[in-house]
Amino acid sequence: MGKQKKMSEIIIQIDGKEVKTAEGVTILEAAQKADIFIPTLYHHEKLEPFGACRLCTVEVEVRGWKSLVAACLYPVEKDLVVRTRSEKVDKTRKLILEFLLAHAPCSPQLQDLAEEYGADRDRFEKESSFCILCGLCIRYCAEVKKKNAVGFVNNGTRREIRFIPEIATTECINCKECFELCPTSYLQAAFVLTESLALSTDSSPTGLKK
Ligand code: SF4
Ligand code: FES
């Protein structure tokens, strides 16, 4: 039988509340266990933390040092003090949301968060790509399903997600698990497009079936 390393417990403070947690877990995990809400966007418990959206930004204080960190990445340590809401935290989240809303103004998830943080939907010029490039669909398909049926193509402002028809036509029909992860409706639209293109170019009887 392999030896199991026992994680020691430490006490941290989140929003003035003492929270007992295992050493080494992230702030987000410790907060979730203590029923303290921290918003996330490019995050899924089955996927490795990515740390790209920064919506989970919180303020931490360690030995007198204060900084803003991503709660989904930052590991807890003894005597850590965390503030999940502060002027700086809210300002950061507001700015992130305003930027994302320029890409996906109709996303219900973004709209709810915008209301909470007073984000102005019209602050940045609209570039309605509808995809906010969170990569959740891509990472879920690669890490959990091990299929790689969807990926990023192009760079810079032309970057977008695309289904790989050869894989999607056989693997996605009975899966579609990534659909509910998408914070916008872009993923479904991209899949319907792939499906339609495959149908229009495949005259064989083994073409896509719903
Ligand atoms: S399609 Fe949706 S889940 Fe995939 S990267 Fe774009 S916003 Fe994220
Ligand atoms: S949830 Fe996006 S950076 Fe943490």
CSV table of N, CA and C in Angstrom, one decimal, residues 2-106:
chain,number,residue,atom,x,y,z
A,2,GLY,N,0.6,2.2,-0.9
A,2,GLY,CA,1.4,3.4,-1.0
A,2,GLY,C,1.1,4.3,0.2
A,3,LYS,N,2.2,5.1,0.6
A,3,LYS,CA,2.0,6.0,1.7
A,3,LYS,C,1.2,7.2,1.3
A,4,GLN,N,0.3,7.6,2.1
A,4,GLN,CA,-0.6,8.8,1.8
A,4,GLN,C,-0.1,10.0,2.6
A,5,LYS,N,0.3,11.0,1.9
A,5,LYS,CA,0.8,12.2,2.6
A,5,LYS,C,-0.4,12.9,3.3
A,6,LYS,N,-0.3,13.2,4.6
A,6,LYS,CA,-1.4,13.8,5.2
A,6,LYS,C,-1.3,15.3,5.1
A,7,MET,N,-2.3,16.0,4.6
A,7,MET,CA,-2.2,17.4,4.5
A,7,MET,C,-2.5,18.1,5.8
A,8,SER,N,-1.6,19.0,6.2
A,8,SER,CA,-1.9,19.7,7.5
A,8,SER,C,-3.0,20.8,7.3
A,9,GLU,N,-3.7,21.0,8.4
A,9,GLU,CA,-4.7,22.0,8.3
A,9,GLU,C,-4.2,23.4,8.8
A,10,ILE,N,-4.7,24.4,8.2
A,10,ILE,CA,-4.3,25.7,8.7
A,10,ILE,C,-5.5,26.6,8.8
A,11,ILE,N,-5.3,27.7,9.5
A,11,ILE,CA,-6.4,28.7,9.6
A,11,ILE,C,-6.1,29.9,8.7
A,12,ILE,N,-7.1,30.3,7.9
A,12,ILE,CA,-6.9,31.6,7.2
A,12,ILE,C,-8.1,32.4,7.5
A,13,GLN,N,-8.1,33.6,7.0
A,13,GLN,CA,-9.2,34.5,7.2
A,13,GLN,C,-9.8,34.9,5.9
A,14,ILE,N,-11.1,34.7,5.7
A,14,ILE,CA,-11.7,35.2,4.4
A,14,ILE,C,-12.9,36.1,4.8
A,15,ASP,N,-12.8,37.3,4.4
A,15,ASP,CA,-13.9,38.3,4.7
A,15,ASP,C,-14.2,38.4,6.2
A,16,GLY,N,-13.1,38.3,7.0
A,16,GLY,CA,-13.3,38.5,8.4
A,16,GLY,C,-13.7,37.2,9.1
A,17,LYS,N,-13.9,36.1,8.3
A,17,LYS,CA,-14.3,34.9,8.9
A,17,LYS,C,-13.1,33.9,9.0
A,18,GLU,N,-13.0,33.2,10.1
A,18,GLU,CA,-11.9,32.2,10.3
A,18,GLU,C,-12.3,31.0,9.5
A,19,VAL,N,-11.4,30.5,8.6
A,19,VAL,CA,-11.7,29.4,7.8
A,19,VAL,C,-10.6,28.3,8.0
A,20,LYS,N,-11.0,27.1,8.4
A,20,LYS,CA,-10.0,26.0,8.6
A,20,LYS,C,-9.9,25.3,7.2
A,21,THR,N,-8.7,25.2,6.7
A,21,THR,CA,-8.6,24.6,5.4
A,21,THR,C,-7.3,23.7,5.3
A,22,ALA,N,-7.2,22.9,4.3
A,22,ALA,CA,-6.0,22.1,4.1
A,22,ALA,C,-5.0,23.0,3.5
A,23,GLU,N,-3.7,22.8,3.9
A,23,GLU,CA,-2.6,23.6,3.3
A,23,GLU,C,-2.5,23.3,1.8
A,24,GLY,N,-2.2,24.3,1.0
A,24,GLY,CA,-1.9,24.0,-0.4
A,24,GLY,C,-3.1,24.0,-1.4
A,25,VAL,N,-4.3,24.0,-0.8
A,25,VAL,CA,-5.5,24.2,-1.7
A,25,VAL,C,-5.5,25.6,-2.2
A,26,THR,N,-6.3,25.9,-3.2
A,26,THR,CA,-6.4,27.3,-3.7
A,26,THR,C,-7.3,28.1,-2.8
A,27,ILE,N,-7.2,29.4,-2.9
A,27,ILE,CA,-8.2,30.3,-2.1
A,27,ILE,C,-9.6,30.0,-2.6
A,28,LEU,N,-9.8,29.7,-3.9
A,28,LEU,CA,-11.1,29.4,-4.4
A,28,LEU,C,-11.7,28.2,-3.8
A,29,GLU,N,-10.9,27.1,-3.7
A,29,GLU,CA,-11.3,25.9,-3.1
A,29,GLU,C,-11.7,26.1,-1.6
A,30,ALA,N,-10.8,26.8,-0.9
A,30,ALA,CA,-11.1,27.1,0.5
A,30,ALA,C,-12.4,27.9,0.7
A,31,ALA,N,-12.5,28.9,-0.1
A,31,ALA,CA,-13.7,29.7,0.0
A,31,ALA,C,-15.0,28.9,-0.4
A,32,GLN,N,-14.9,28.1,-1.4
A,32,GLN,CA,-16.1,27.3,-1.8
A,32,GLN,C,-16.5,26.4,-0.7
A,33,LYS,N,-15.5,25.8,0.0
A,33,LYS,CA,-15.8,24.8,1.1
A,33,LYS,C,-16.5,25.6,2.3
A,34,ALA,N,-16.1,26.8,2.4
A,34,ALA,CA,-16.7,27.6,3.5
A,34,ALA,C,-17.9,28.4,3.1
A,35,ASP,N,-18.4,28.0,1.9
A,35,ASP,CA,-19.7,28.7,1.4
A,35,ASP,C,-19.5,30.2,1.1
A,36,ILE,N,-18.3,30.6,0.8
A,36,ILE,CA,-18.0,32.0,0.4
A,36,ILE,C,-17.9,32.1,-1.1
A,37,PHE,N,-18.7,33.0,-1.7
A,37,PHE,CA,-18.7,33.0,-3.1
A,37,PHE,C,-17.6,33.9,-3.7
A,38,ILE,N,-16.9,33.4,-4.7
A,38,ILE,CA,-16.0,34.1,-5.5
A,38,ILE,C,-16.4,33.9,-7.0
A,39,PRO,N,-16.7,34.9,-7.8
A,39,PRO,CA,-17.1,34.6,-9.2
A,39,PRO,C,-15.9,34.1,-10.0
A,40,THR,N,-16.2,33.2,-10.9
A,40,THR,CA,-15.2,32.6,-11.8
A,40,THR,C,-15.8,32.6,-13.2
A,41,LEU,N,-15.0,32.5,-14.2
A,41,LEU,CA,-15.5,32.5,-15.6
A,41,LEU,C,-14.8,31.4,-16.4
A,42,TYR,N,-13.5,31.4,-16.4
A,42,TYR,CA,-12.8,30.4,-17.2
A,42,TYR,C,-12.4,29.3,-16.4
A,43,HIS,N,-13.3,28.8,-15.5
A,43,HIS,CA,-12.9,27.8,-14.5
A,43,HIS,C,-13.9,26.7,-14.5
A,44,HIS,N,-13.4,25.5,-14.3
A,44,HIS,CA,-14.2,24.3,-14.2
A,44,HIS,C,-13.5,23.3,-13.3
A,45,GLU,N,-14.3,22.8,-12.3
A,45,GLU,CA,-13.6,21.9,-11.3
A,45,GLU,C,-12.9,20.7,-11.9
A,46,LYS,N,-13.3,20.3,-13.1
A,46,LYS,CA,-12.7,19.1,-13.7
A,46,LYS,C,-11.4,19.5,-14.5
A,47,LEU,N,-11.2,20.8,-14.6
A,47,LEU,CA,-10.0,21.2,-15.5
A,47,LEU,C,-8.9,21.8,-14.6
A,48,GLU,N,-7.7,21.7,-15.1
A,48,GLU,CA,-6.6,22.3,-14.4
A,48,GLU,C,-6.8,23.8,-14.4
A,49,PRO,N,-6.5,24.5,-13.2
A,49,PRO,CA,-6.7,26.0,-13.2
A,49,PRO,C,-6.0,26.7,-14.3
A,50,PHE,N,-6.5,27.7,-14.9
A,50,PHE,CA,-6.0,28.3,-16.1
A,50,PHE,C,-5.5,29.8,-15.7
A,51,GLY,N,-6.4,30.4,-14.9
A,51,GLY,CA,-6.0,31.7,-14.4
A,51,GLY,C,-6.0,32.8,-15.4
A,52,ALA,N,-6.8,32.7,-16.5
A,52,ALA,CA,-6.7,33.7,-17.6
A,52,ALA,C,-7.8,34.8,-17.5
A,53,CYS,N,-8.9,34.5,-16.9
A,53,CYS,CA,-9.9,35.6,-16.9
A,53,CYS,C,-9.8,36.6,-15.8
A,54,ARG,N,-9.2,36.2,-14.7
A,54,ARG,CA,-8.9,37.1,-13.6
A,54,ARG,C,-10.2,37.6,-12.9
A,55,LEU,N,-11.3,37.0,-13.2
A,55,LEU,CA,-12.6,37.5,-12.6
A,55,LEU,C,-12.6,37.1,-11.1
A,56,CYS,N,-11.8,36.0,-10.8
A,56,CYS,CA,-11.8,35.5,-9.4
A,56,CYS,C,-10.8,36.3,-8.6
A,57,THR,N,-10.3,37.4,-9.1
A,57,THR,CA,-9.4,38.3,-8.4
A,57,THR,C,-9.9,38.6,-6.9
A,58,VAL,N,-9.0,38.4,-6.0
A,58,VAL,CA,-9.3,38.8,-4.6
A,58,VAL,C,-8.1,39.5,-4.0
A,59,GLU,N,-8.3,40.2,-2.9
A,59,GLU,CA,-7.2,40.9,-2.3
A,59,GLU,C,-6.6,40.0,-1.2
A,60,VAL,N,-5.3,39.8,-1.2
A,60,VAL,CA,-4.7,39.1,-0.1
A,60,VAL,C,-3.7,39.9,0.7
A,61,GLU,N,-3.5,39.5,1.9
A,61,GLU,CA,-2.6,40.1,2.8
A,61,GLU,C,-1.7,39.0,3.5
A,62,VAL,N,-0.4,39.1,3.2
A,62,VAL,CA,0.5,38.1,3.9
A,62,VAL,C,1.6,38.9,4.5
A,63,ARG,N,1.8,38.7,5.8
A,63,ARG,CA,2.8,39.4,6.5
A,63,ARG,C,3.0,40.8,6.2
A,64,GLY,N,1.8,41.5,6.1
A,64,GLY,CA,1.8,42.9,5.9
A,64,GLY,C,1.8,43.3,4.4
A,65,TRP,N,2.0,42.3,3.5
A,65,TRP,CA,2.0,42.6,2.1
A,65,TRP,C,0.6,42.4,1.5
A,66,LYS,N,0.2,43.4,0.7
A,66,LYS,CA,-1.1,43.3,0.1
A,66,LYS,C,-1.0,43.2,-1.4
A,67,SER,N,-1.8,42.3,-2.0
A,67,SER,CA,-1.8,42.3,-3.5
A,67,SER,C,-3.0,41.6,-4.0
A,68,LEU,N,-3.2,41.8,-5.3
A,68,LEU,CA,-4.4,41.2,-5.9
A,68,LEU,C,-3.9,39.9,-6.6
A,69,VAL,N,-4.6,38.8,-6.4
A,69,VAL,CA,-4.2,37.5,-6.9
A,69,VAL,C,-5.5,36.8,-7.5
A,70,ALA,N,-5.2,35.8,-8.4
A,70,ALA,CA,-6.3,35.0,-8.9
A,70,ALA,C,-6.6,33.9,-7.9
A,71,ALA,N,-7.8,33.9,-7.3
A,71,ALA,CA,-8.2,32.9,-6.3
A,71,ALA,C,-8.1,31.5,-6.8
A,72,CYS,N,-8.3,31.3,-8.1
A,72,CYS,CA,-8.3,29.9,-8.6
A,72,CYS,C,-6.9,29.3,-8.7
A,73,LEU,N,-5.9,30.2,-8.6
A,73,LEU,CA,-4.5,29.7,-8.7
A,73,LEU,C,-3.7,29.8,-7.4
A,74,TYR,N,-4.1,30.8,-6.6
A,74,TYR,CA,-3.2,31.1,-5.4
A,74,TYR,C,-3.4,30.1,-4.3
A,75,PRO,N,-2.3,29.5,-3.8
A,75,PRO,CA,-2.5,28.5,-2.7
A,75,PRO,C,-2.6,29.2,-1.4
A,76,VAL,N,-3.4,28.7,-0.5
A,76,VAL,CA,-3.5,29.3,0.8
A,76,VAL,C,-2.3,29.0,1.6
A,77,GLU,N,-2.0,29.8,2.6
A,77,GLU,CA,-0.9,29.6,3.5
A,77,GLU,C,-1.3,30.1,4.9
A,78,LYS,N,-0.6,29.7,5.9
A,78,LYS,CA,-0.9,30.1,7.3
A,78,LYS,C,-1.1,31.6,7.4
A,79,ASP,N,-2.1,32.0,8.1
A,79,ASP,CA,-2.4,33.4,8.5
A,79,ASP,C,-2.7,34.3,7.3
A,80,LEU,N,-3.0,33.7,6.2
A,80,LEU,CA,-3.4,34.5,5.0
A,80,LEU,C,-4.7,35.2,5.3
A,81,VAL,N,-4.8,36.5,4.9
A,81,VAL,CA,-6.0,37.2,5.0
A,81,VAL,C,-6.5,37.5,3.6
A,82,VAL,N,-7.8,37.1,3.3
A,82,VAL,CA,-8.4,37.3,2.0
A,82,VAL,C,-9.6,38.2,2.0
A,83,ARG,N,-9.7,39.1,1.1
A,83,ARG,CA,-10.9,39.9,1.0
A,83,ARG,C,-11.5,39.6,-0.4
A,84,THR,N,-12.7,39.1,-0.5
A,84,THR,CA,-13.3,38.7,-1.8
A,84,THR,C,-14.0,39.9,-2.4
A,85,ARG,N,-14.3,41.0,-1.6
A,85,ARG,CA,-14.8,42.2,-2.1
A,85,ARG,C,-14.1,43.4,-1.5
A,86,SER,N,-13.6,44.3,-2.3
A,86,SER,CA,-13.0,45.5,-1.8
A,86,SER,C,-13.1,46.5,-3.0
A,87,GLU,N,-12.8,47.7,-2.8
A,87,GLU,CA,-12.9,48.7,-3.9
A,87,GLU,C,-12.0,48.2,-5.1
A,88,LYS,N,-10.8,47.8,-4.8
A,88,LYS,CA,-9.8,47.4,-5.8
A,88,LYS,C,-10.4,46.1,-6.6
A,89,VAL,N,-10.9,45.2,-5.8
A,89,VAL,CA,-11.3,43.9,-6.4
A,89,VAL,C,-12.5,44.2,-7.3
A,90,ASP,N,-13.5,45.0,-6.8
A,90,ASP,CA,-14.7,45.3,-7.6
A,90,ASP,C,-14.3,46.0,-8.9
A,91,LYS,N,-13.3,47.0,-8.7
A,91,LYS,CA,-12.9,47.8,-9.9
A,91,LYS,C,-12.3,46.8,-11.0
A,92,THR,N,-11.5,45.9,-10.5
A,92,THR,CA,-10.9,45.0,-11.4
A,92,THR,C,-11.9,44.1,-12.1
A,93,ARG,N,-12.8,43.6,-11.4
A,93,ARG,CA,-13.9,42.7,-12.0
A,93,ARG,C,-14.8,43.5,-12.9
A,94,LYS,N,-15.0,44.8,-12.6
A,94,LYS,CA,-15.9,45.6,-13.4
A,94,LYS,C,-15.2,45.8,-14.8
A,95,LEU,N,-13.9,46.1,-14.8
A,95,LEU,CA,-13.2,46.3,-16.0
A,95,LEU,C,-13.1,45.1,-16.9
A,96,ILE,N,-12.9,43.9,-16.3
A,96,ILE,CA,-12.8,42.7,-17.0
A,96,ILE,C,-14.2,42.4,-17.7
A,97,LEU,N,-15.2,42.7,-16.9
A,97,LEU,CA,-16.6,42.4,-17.5
A,97,LEU,C,-16.9,43.3,-18.6
A,98,GLU,N,-16.5,44.6,-18.5
A,98,GLU,CA,-16.8,45.6,-19.6
A,98,GLU,C,-16.1,45.2,-20.8
A,99,PHE,N,-14.9,44.6,-20.7
A,99,PHE,CA,-14.1,44.2,-21.8
A,99,PHE,C,-14.8,43.0,-22.5
A,100,LEU,N,-15.2,42.0,-21.7
A,100,LEU,CA,-15.8,40.8,-22.2
A,100,LEU,C,-17.1,41.1,-22.8
A,101,LEU,N,-17.9,42.0,-22.2
A,101,LEU,CA,-19.2,42.4,-22.8
A,101,LEU,C,-19.1,42.9,-24.2
A,102,ALA,N,-18.0,43.5,-24.5
A,102,ALA,CA,-17.8,44.0,-25.9
A,102,ALA,C,-17.8,42.9,-26.9
A,103,HIS,N,-17.4,41.7,-26.4
A,103,HIS,CA,-17.4,40.5,-27.3
A,103,HIS,C,-18.6,39.7,-27.3
A,104,ALA,N,-19.2,39.6,-26.1
A,104,ALA,CA,-20.4,38.8,-26.0
A,104,ALA,C,-21.5,39.5,-25.2
A,105,PRO,N,-22.1,40.6,-25.8
A,105,PRO,CA,-23.0,41.4,-25.0
A,105,PRO,C,-24.3,40.7,-24.6
A,106,CYS,N,-24.6,39.6,-25.2
A,106,CYS,CA,-25.8,38.9,-24.9
A,106,CYS,C,-25.7,37.7,-23.9
